[in-house]
Short mmCIF file of C-alpha atoms in Angstrom, two decimals:
data_model
loop_
_atom_site.label_atom_id
_atom_site.label_comp_id
_atom_site.label_asym_id
_atom_site.label_seq_id
_atom_site.Cartn_x
_atom_site.Cartn_y
_atom_site.Cartn_z
CA MET I 1 0.07 0.08 -0.26
CA THR I 2 0.96 3.88 -1.05
CA PRO I 3 0.85 6.57 1.01
CA ALA I 4 -1.86 7.59 -1.73
CA GLU I 5 -3.98 5.08 -1.30
CA LEU I 6 -3.42 4.70 2.85
CA SER I 7 -5.14 8.34 2.41
CA ARG I 8 -8.55 6.47 -0.09
CA THR I 9 -8.45 4.07 2.44
CA VAL I 10 -9.18 5.65 6.04
CA LEU I 11 -11.23 8.32 3.79
CA ARG I 12 -13.15 5.09 2.68
CA SER I 13 -13.76 4.71 7.04
CA VAL I 14 -14.61 7.79 7.46
CA ARG I 15 -17.38 7.68 4.94
CA GLY I 16 -18.89 3.42 5.75
CA ALA I 17 -19.46 5.64 9.31
CA VAL I 18 -21.26 8.30 7.82
CA GLU I 19 -23.43 6.15 5.85
CA GLU I 20 -24.05 3.67 8.08
CA GLN I 21 -24.54 6.49 10.95
CA GLU I 22 -21.91 5.82 13.80
CA LEU I 23 -20.79 9.66 12.70
CA SER I 24 -22.65 12.70 12.03
CA VAL I 25 -20.93 14.65 10.07
CA PRO I 26 -19.60 15.79 6.54
CA VAL I 27 -16.98 14.05 4.65
CA PRO I 28 -13.83 15.54 3.65
CA ALA I 29 -12.74 15.42 0.28
CA ARG I 30 -9.86 14.20 2.28
CA ILE I 31 -7.57 12.60 4.55
CA VAL I 32 -3.91 13.73 5.37
CA VAL I 33 -1.39 11.22 6.38
CA GLN I 34 2.25 11.79 6.85
CA PRO I 35 4.90 11.10 8.66
CA PRO I 36 4.60 10.58 12.60
CA PRO I 37 6.40 12.20 14.97
CA ARG I 38 8.80 9.88 16.11
CA PRO I 39 10.26 6.54 15.87
CA GLY I 40 7.91 3.90 17.23
CA CYS I 41 4.90 5.13 15.74
CA GLY I 42 4.08 3.26 12.72
CA ASP I 43 4.37 4.51 8.90
CA TYR I 44 1.96 7.10 9.47
CA ALA I 45 -0.56 9.02 11.49
CA SER I 46 -3.28 10.96 10.66
CA ASN I 47 -5.56 13.50 12.86
CA VAL I 48 -8.50 12.70 11.35
CA ALA I 49 -9.98 11.58 13.93
CA LEU I 50 -9.63 15.32 16.24
CA GLN I 51 -10.86 17.01 12.89
CA LEU I 52 -14.01 15.30 13.13
CA ALA I 53 -14.73 14.91 17.08
CA ARG I 54 -15.85 18.63 16.89
CA GLN I 55 -18.04 17.78 14.56
CA ALA I 56 -19.27 14.40 15.65
CA GLY I 57 -20.33 16.29 19.12
CA ARG I 58 -18.16 13.40 20.36
CA PRO I 59 -14.43 13.08 21.84
CA ALA I 60 -11.90 12.50 19.53
CA ARG I 61 -10.90 9.04 21.30
CA GLU I 62 -13.88 7.54 20.24
CA VAL I 63 -14.10 8.43 17.14
CA ALA I 64 -10.89 7.33 16.27
CA GLU I 65 -12.04 4.17 17.72
CA ILE I 66 -15.58 3.73 15.34
CA LEU I 67 -12.10 4.64 12.70
CA ARG I 68 -10.21 2.35 13.66
CA LYS I 69 -12.77 -0.75 14.18
CA ARG I 70 -13.36 -0.05 10.46
CA LEU I 71 -9.24 0.32 9.12
CA ILE I 72 -8.33 -3.80 10.94
CA GLY I 73 -7.74 -6.31 8.37
CA SER I 74 -7.67 -3.30 5.34
CA ALA I 75 -5.66 -4.97 2.38
CA GLY I 76 -1.49 -3.97 3.58
CA ILE I 77 -2.80 -2.16 6.63
CA THR I 78 -1.18 -4.91 10.06
CA ARG I 79 -2.13 -2.52 12.58
CA VAL I 80 -4.03 0.34 13.41
CA GLU I 81 -3.44 2.08 16.88
CA ILE I 82 -4.89 4.91 18.97
CA ALA I 83 -2.76 7.71 20.40
CA GLY I 84 -2.15 10.43 22.31
CA PRO I 85 -5.73 12.85 22.57
CA GLY I 86 -7.03 10.73 19.44
CA PHE I 87 -3.90 10.15 16.37
CA LEU I 88 -3.90 7.50 14.38
CA ASN I 89 -0.71 5.43 13.81
CA PHE I 90 -0.32 3.19 11.21
CA THR I 91 2.08 0.02 9.75
CA LEU I 92 1.60 -0.69 6.61
CA GLY I 93 2.15 -4.42 6.02
CA ASP I 94 6.01 -5.63 4.76
CA GLY I 95 5.38 -4.24 0.90
CA ALA I 96 4.48 -1.34 1.39
CA GLN I 97 7.64 0.13 1.21
CA ALA I 98 8.53 -2.34 -1.96
CA ALA I 99 4.91 -1.50 -3.35
CA LEU I 100 6.57 2.25 -3.31
CA VAL I 101 9.80 1.85 -4.79
CA ARG I 102 7.30 0.05 -8.01
CA GLU I 103 5.69 2.95 -8.33
CA VAL I 104 8.55 5.74 -8.72
CA LEU I 105 9.83 3.21 -11.31
CA ALA I 106 7.14 3.13 -13.12
CA GLN I 107 6.19 6.14 -13.58
CA GLY I 108 10.08 7.77 -13.97
CA ASP I 109 9.77 11.55 -15.29
CA ARG I 110 6.34 11.61 -13.78
CA TYR I 111 6.65 10.86 -10.13
CA GLY I 112 5.90 13.76 -8.23
CA ASP I 113 4.67 15.40 -11.36
CA ARG I 114 0.85 16.15 -11.11
CA SER I 115 -0.07 18.34 -14.71
CA VAL I 116 -1.55 15.54 -16.27
CA ARG I 117 -3.43 13.63 -13.51
CA SER I 118 -4.75 16.62 -12.27
CA ALA I 119 -6.54 19.10 -14.39
CA ARG I 120 -8.95 21.34 -11.56
CA GLY I 121 -6.13 20.85 -8.69
CA VAL I 122 -4.45 19.30 -6.79
CA GLY I 123 -5.74 15.59 -6.37
CA ALA I 124 -7.57 14.20 -3.30
CA GLY I 125 -6.89 11.54 -1.95
CA ASP I 126 -2.90 11.50 -1.24
CA VAL I 127 -0.05 11.78 1.16
CA ALA I 128 0.48 15.34 2.45
CA GLY I 129 1.78 17.98 4.72
CA PRO I 130 -0.26 20.69 5.62
CA GLY I 131 -3.79 20.58 3.93
CA SER I 132 -4.41 21.97 0.45
CA SER I 133 -5.25 24.75 -1.11
CA PRO I 134 -8.23 25.05 -2.97
CA ASP I 135 -8.61 25.91 -6.54
CA ARG I 136 -8.21 29.33 -8.21
CA GLU I 137 -9.47 30.01 -11.25
CA PRO I 138 -7.45 32.95 -13.29
CA ALA I 139 -8.51 36.15 -12.96
CA PRO I 140 -10.69 36.55 -16.26
CA ASP I 141 -9.30 39.18 -18.42
CA ARG I 142 -11.18 42.52 -19.86
CA GLU I 143 -12.87 42.97 -23.21
CA PRO I 144 -10.71 44.17 -26.36
CA GLY I 145 -11.15 48.07 -26.00
CA ARG I 146 -12.91 49.06 -22.57
CA GLY I 147 -9.45 50.02 -20.46
CA PRO I 148 -8.81 49.06 -17.89
CA ASP I 149 -10.96 47.36 -14.23
CA PRO I 150 -12.47 50.90 -13.16
CA ASP I 151 -12.69 48.62 -9.76
CA ARG I 152 -8.84 47.85 -9.69
CA GLY I 153 -7.87 51.55 -10.19
CA PRO I 154 -5.39 52.17 -12.82
CA ALA I 155 -3.61 50.14 -14.35
CA PRO I 156 -0.14 50.03 -12.62
CA GLY I 157 3.50 51.79 -13.94
CA PRO I 158 6.52 49.93 -14.17
CA GLY I 159 8.01 48.61 -11.57
CA PRO I 160 11.38 48.19 -10.50
CA ALA I 161 13.89 45.86 -12.80
CA PRO I 162 13.38 42.22 -10.91
CA SER I 163 16.36 40.64 -8.92
CA ALA I 164 18.33 37.94 -10.17
CA ARG I 165 16.10 36.03 -7.08
CA ASP I 166 12.82 37.54 -8.52
CA VAL I 167 13.80 35.75 -11.80
CA VAL I 168 15.04 31.92 -10.88
CA VAL I 169 12.21 31.81 -8.33
CA ALA I 170 9.22 33.12 -11.30
CA GLU I 171 10.76 30.39 -13.18
CA VAL I 172 11.14 28.07 -11.29
CA LEU I 173 7.80 28.10 -8.90
CA ALA I 174 5.31 27.91 -12.72
CA ARG I 175 6.90 25.06 -12.68
CA ILE I 176 6.39 23.15 -10.00
CA GLN I 177 2.27 25.03 -9.98
CA ALA I 178 2.67 22.92 -12.88
CA ALA I 179 3.69 19.66 -11.43
CA ALA I 180 1.60 19.64 -8.30
CA GLY I 181 -1.57 20.90 -11.24
CA VAL I 182 -2.34 23.79 -9.44
CA VAL I 183 -4.21 26.98 -10.97
CA ALA I 184 -2.20 29.60 -10.86
CA VAL I 185 -3.74 33.00 -11.01
CA ASP I 186 -1.17 33.73 -13.46
CA GLY I 187 -2.14 30.68 -15.55
CA GLY I 188 1.45 29.63 -14.54
CA GLN I 189 2.74 31.40 -17.31
CA VAL I 190 5.70 33.26 -17.37
CA ALA I 191 7.48 35.88 -19.62
CA PRO I 192 10.64 35.55 -21.02
CA VAL I 193 12.58 38.22 -20.28
CA ALA I 194 16.24 38.99 -20.40
CA PRO I 195 18.84 37.66 -17.50
CA PRO I 196 19.13 40.86 -15.43
CA PRO I 197 22.59 42.44 -14.55
CA ASP I 198 23.17 40.59 -10.43
CA LEU I 199 22.45 37.02 -12.79
CA THR I 200 24.47 37.33 -15.36
CA ALA I 201 27.55 38.35 -13.74
CA LEU I 202 25.97 35.50 -10.25
CA ILE I 203 26.30 32.18 -13.25
CA ALA I 204 29.96 33.75 -14.42
CA ARG I 205 30.69 32.88 -11.22
CA LEU I 206 29.68 30.16 -9.79
CA GLY I 207 28.22 28.75 -13.25
CA VAL I 208 24.79 27.79 -13.84
CA ASP I 209 23.53 25.44 -11.09
CA GLU I 210 25.11 26.95 -8.24
CA ALA I 211 23.83 30.10 -9.42
CA ARG I 212 20.74 28.56 -8.87
CA TRP I 213 20.98 26.85 -5.75
CA VAL I 214 22.18 29.95 -4.20
CA LEU I 215 19.09 31.76 -5.15
CA LEU I 216 17.03 28.73 -4.12
CA ARG I 217 18.00 27.90 -1.83
CA PRO I 218 17.06 31.02 0.98
CA ALA I 219 13.35 30.81 2.27
CA ALA I 220 11.36 34.19 0.97
CA GLN I 221 12.33 36.31 4.50
CA ASP I 222 16.07 34.83 4.65
CA PRO I 223 19.02 36.42 2.55
CA VAL I 224 21.12 35.11 -0.60
CA ARG I 225 24.20 34.31 1.15
CA VAL I 226 26.83 33.86 -1.49
CA PRO I 227 29.92 31.45 -1.84
CA GLU I 228 33.16 33.33 -2.74
CA ARG I 229 33.24 29.84 -4.82
CA PRO I 230 31.41 26.91 -6.42
CA VAL I 231 32.74 23.62 -3.69
CA GLN I 232 32.21 20.28 -5.79
CA ARG I 233 32.39 18.63 -2.09
CA GLU I 234 30.01 17.06 -0.23
CA SER I 235 29.49 19.59 2.21
CA ASN I 236 28.34 21.80 -0.48
CA PRO I 237 24.15 20.90 -0.53
CA ARG I 238 24.00 21.11 -4.29
CA PHE I 239 26.89 19.02 -4.77
CA ARG I 240 25.31 16.47 -2.70
CA VAL I 241 21.83 16.38 -4.10
CA GLN I 242 24.07 16.36 -7.49
CA TYR I 243 26.08 12.78 -6.66
CA ALA I 244 23.70 11.24 -4.38
CA ALA I 245 21.87 11.09 -8.19
CA ALA I 246 24.81 10.34 -10.21
CA ARG I 247 25.50 7.45 -7.06
CA ALA I 248 22.67 6.04 -7.80
CA ARG I 249 22.67 5.66 -11.22
CA ALA I 250 26.14 4.61 -11.02
CA LEU I 251 25.55 2.20 -9.26
CA GLY I 252 22.33 0.30 -11.34
CA ARG I 253 26.11 0.90 -13.90
CA TYR I 254 27.52 -1.04 -12.00
CA ALA I 255 25.34 -3.78 -11.43
CA GLN I 256 24.42 -4.51 -15.03
CA GLU I 257 28.48 -5.68 -15.60
CA LEU I 258 27.59 -7.95 -12.84
CA GLY I 259 25.00 -8.96 -14.09
CA PHE I 260 21.85 -8.48 -11.95
CA GLY I 261 19.39 -5.23 -12.73
CA SER I 262 16.91 -4.69 -9.78
CA GLU I 263 13.78 -5.87 -8.26
CA PRO I 264 11.39 -4.15 -6.01
CA GLY I 265 11.33 -6.29 -2.98
CA ASP I 266 12.93 -6.33 0.86
CA VAL I 267 16.07 -5.10 1.51
CA GLY I 268 17.21 -7.44 4.24
CA ALA I 269 19.28 -6.44 7.38
CA PRO I 270 21.95 -4.06 7.10
CA ALA I 271 25.24 -5.68 5.80
CA ARG I 272 27.09 -4.12 9.35
CA GLY I 273 26.74 -2.57 12.30
CA GLU I 274 22.74 -1.63 13.50
CA ALA I 275 23.25 2.36 14.31
CA VAL I 276 24.81 4.92 11.80
CA GLY I 277 27.37 6.65 13.19
CA GLU I 278 29.49 5.96 16.36
CA GLY I 279 26.20 6.47 19.90
CA PRO I 280 22.94 7.46 20.38
CA SER I 281 24.59 10.14 21.84
CA ASP I 282 25.39 11.66 18.85
CA GLY I 283 22.52 11.63 17.43
CA SER I 284 22.44 8.67 15.51
CA VAL I 285 19.71 6.43 14.28
CA SER I 286 19.16 2.73 14.25
CA ALA I 287 19.55 1.15 10.65
CA ALA I 288 15.89 0.30 10.88
CA GLN I 289 15.13 4.27 10.73
CA SER I 290 18.08 5.70 7.88
CA LEU I 291 15.41 3.29 5.45
CA GLN I 292 12.41 4.07 7.28
CA THR I 293 13.23 8.00 7.28
CA PHE I 294 14.11 6.99 3.35
CA HIS I 295 10.72 5.30 2.63
CA THR I 296 8.91 8.35 3.90
CA LEU I 297 11.12 10.63 1.60
CA LEU I 298 10.43 9.15 -0.98
CA ALA I 299 6.84 8.60 -0.95
CA THR I 300 6.05 12.37 -0.07
CA TYR I 301 8.16 14.46 -2.42
CA PRO I 302 4.87 14.93 -4.52
CA SER I 303 3.41 16.42 -1.57
CA ALA I 304 6.90 18.52 -1.12
CA ILE I 305 5.58 19.69 -4.53
CA GLU I 306 2.61 20.72 -3.70
CA THR I 307 3.21 23.06 -0.16
CA ALA I 308 5.67 24.65 -2.76
CA ALA I 309 3.67 25.47 -4.95
CA ARG I 310 0.94 26.63 -2.26
CA LEU I 311 3.13 28.54 -0.17
CA ARG I 312 4.91 29.17 -3.19
CA ALA I 313 8.25 28.67 -1.60
CA PRO I 314 10.86 26.53 -3.85
CA ASP I 315 13.09 26.41 -0.85
CA ARG I 316 10.92 23.56 0.33
CA VAL I 317 11.48 21.26 -2.94
CA VAL I 318 15.44 22.30 -2.45
CA ARG I 319 15.36 21.34 1.63
CA HIS I 320 12.77 18.25 0.67
CA LEU I 321 15.52 17.34 -1.72
CA GLU I 322 18.21 17.73 0.93
CA ALA I 323 17.41 15.28 3.02
CA THR I 324 16.56 12.79 0.24
CA ALA I 325 20.23 13.48 -0.58
CA ASP I 326 21.53 13.12 3.05
CA ALA I 327 18.77 10.14 3.79
CA PHE I 328 20.46 8.16 0.67
CA PHE I 329 23.59 7.74 1.64
CA ARG I 330 22.89 6.94 5.70
CA TRP I 331 20.76 3.84 4.09
CA HIS I 332 23.38 3.38 1.09
CA ASP I 333 26.05 2.59 4.09
CA VAL I 334 25.11 0.01 5.44
CA CYS I 335 22.76 -1.11 3.22
CA PRO I 336 25.48 -1.96 0.38
CA PRO I 337 23.37 -2.04 -3.54
CA LEU I 338 25.56 -4.31 -4.28
CA PRO I 339 27.84 -7.22 -3.70
CA VAL I 340 30.43 -7.03 -1.64
CA GLY I 341 33.46 -9.48 -2.29
CA GLU I 342 33.20 -12.59 -3.50
CA GLN I 343 29.89 -12.50 -2.94
CA LYS I 344 26.41 -13.18 -5.36
CA PRO I 345 24.67 -10.65 -6.22
CA LEU I 346 20.96 -12.11 -4.15
CA ALA I 347 17.45 -11.07 -4.49
CA VAL I 348 18.46 -8.18 -1.46
CA HIS I 349 20.58 -7.13 -4.16
CA ARG I 350 18.06 -6.22 -6.84
CA ALA I 351 15.20 -4.72 -3.77
CA ARG I 352 17.58 -2.25 -2.56
CA LEU I 353 19.35 -1.21 -6.27
CA ALA I 354 15.89 -0.70 -7.31
CA LEU I 355 15.26 1.43 -3.61
CA ALA I 356 18.20 3.26 -5.02
CA GLU I 357 16.94 3.91 -8.33
CA ALA I 358 14.05 5.13 -6.52
CA GLY I 359 15.78 7.42 -4.32
CA GLY I 360 17.80 7.82 -8.09
CA THR I 361 14.56 9.17 -9.22
CA VAL I 362 12.67 10.92 -7.08
CA LEU I 363 15.87 13.24 -6.91
CA ALA I 364 16.96 13.29 -10.42
CA ASN I 365 13.17 14.68 -10.95
CA GLY I 366 13.74 17.54 -8.13
CA LEU I 367 17.02 18.72 -9.74
CA ARG I 368 14.97 18.93 -12.88
CA LEU I 369 12.09 21.26 -11.85
CA LEU I 370 14.77 23.71 -9.98
CA GLY I 371 15.92 23.66 -13.43
CA ILE I 372 19.29 22.07 -12.24
CA SER I 373 21.14 19.10 -14.08
CA ALA I 374 21.32 16.02 -12.97
CA PRO I 375 24.83 14.44 -14.04
CA GLU I 376 25.18 10.90 -14.98
CA HIS I 377 28.33 11.41 -13.58
CA LEU I 378 29.85 13.33 -10.84
#
């Protein structure tokens, strides 16, 4: 079961409870499921019971219990638990992670792109961050020859010339909104403009990829910090993301040379050690948690695009890619996708290779959205 399927399953349970008069509430348009706030709380969580409790006039835990009973035994769900004031925690079946990898690989460069599947807005019933925006219709055009709309006042005069950041952010937001299936007020189109002098100078100094990353990474309220020169090492987040994408592709080439390919499945236990790092005191995470974090970031990539479109914040995509690259390396280091030494390729290596390729797909898709290259070799 993928996160999107889980969301739809929970929505069906709410609808069933309403139809059978166990709950008297309007059926929501969508159900938000998201990774739990801490390890040990299942694979995904939802606050749907808390949202419905006030309308139902009943305690949230009572509403949660009604939904929990309906969800127990659903295909792909191993366990449903109630936590705190009424959160529902879901543990998915063993095949859930393989199903996610299979979905990412099947969609390829379309994974996270809802522009084809959603004509009116962000699709309902999906894994999500905080909520979704309502559909917004483009502003109606004035009839030719009628002049400016008197309700809107006089047409504005020419404003200040756009900065490098303005130009790059506007261009990337248009792509993000299209990928999220959001109908922007301006139709998602950005009129082409000549690169402003400060952008031309920045590209000459840093190169296209680093210049765009530097401009897109800060949140809107934060200043742009320009490095003296681009650094091609893992301390540079842009390089780390590109390197992770290139590494995932390289694994596929090396596997071909060894005579095997990828196949989603059980990635098995780590090859060495229980944890990443030197111990719990340094903030290390268990190998199992590292794997879960990596899977979660792959699953929530579409919602990161949705959130970036809704908030007009391309930095959300940038930071999601950084987190995905970091999770890829943490998992890769303890669960190598390629055989070691004289070891023969096994089913676990094919499954790990498939997971690595799925990670590479997400990273490459995100880099393309940002207008940054995803090189085959680095």
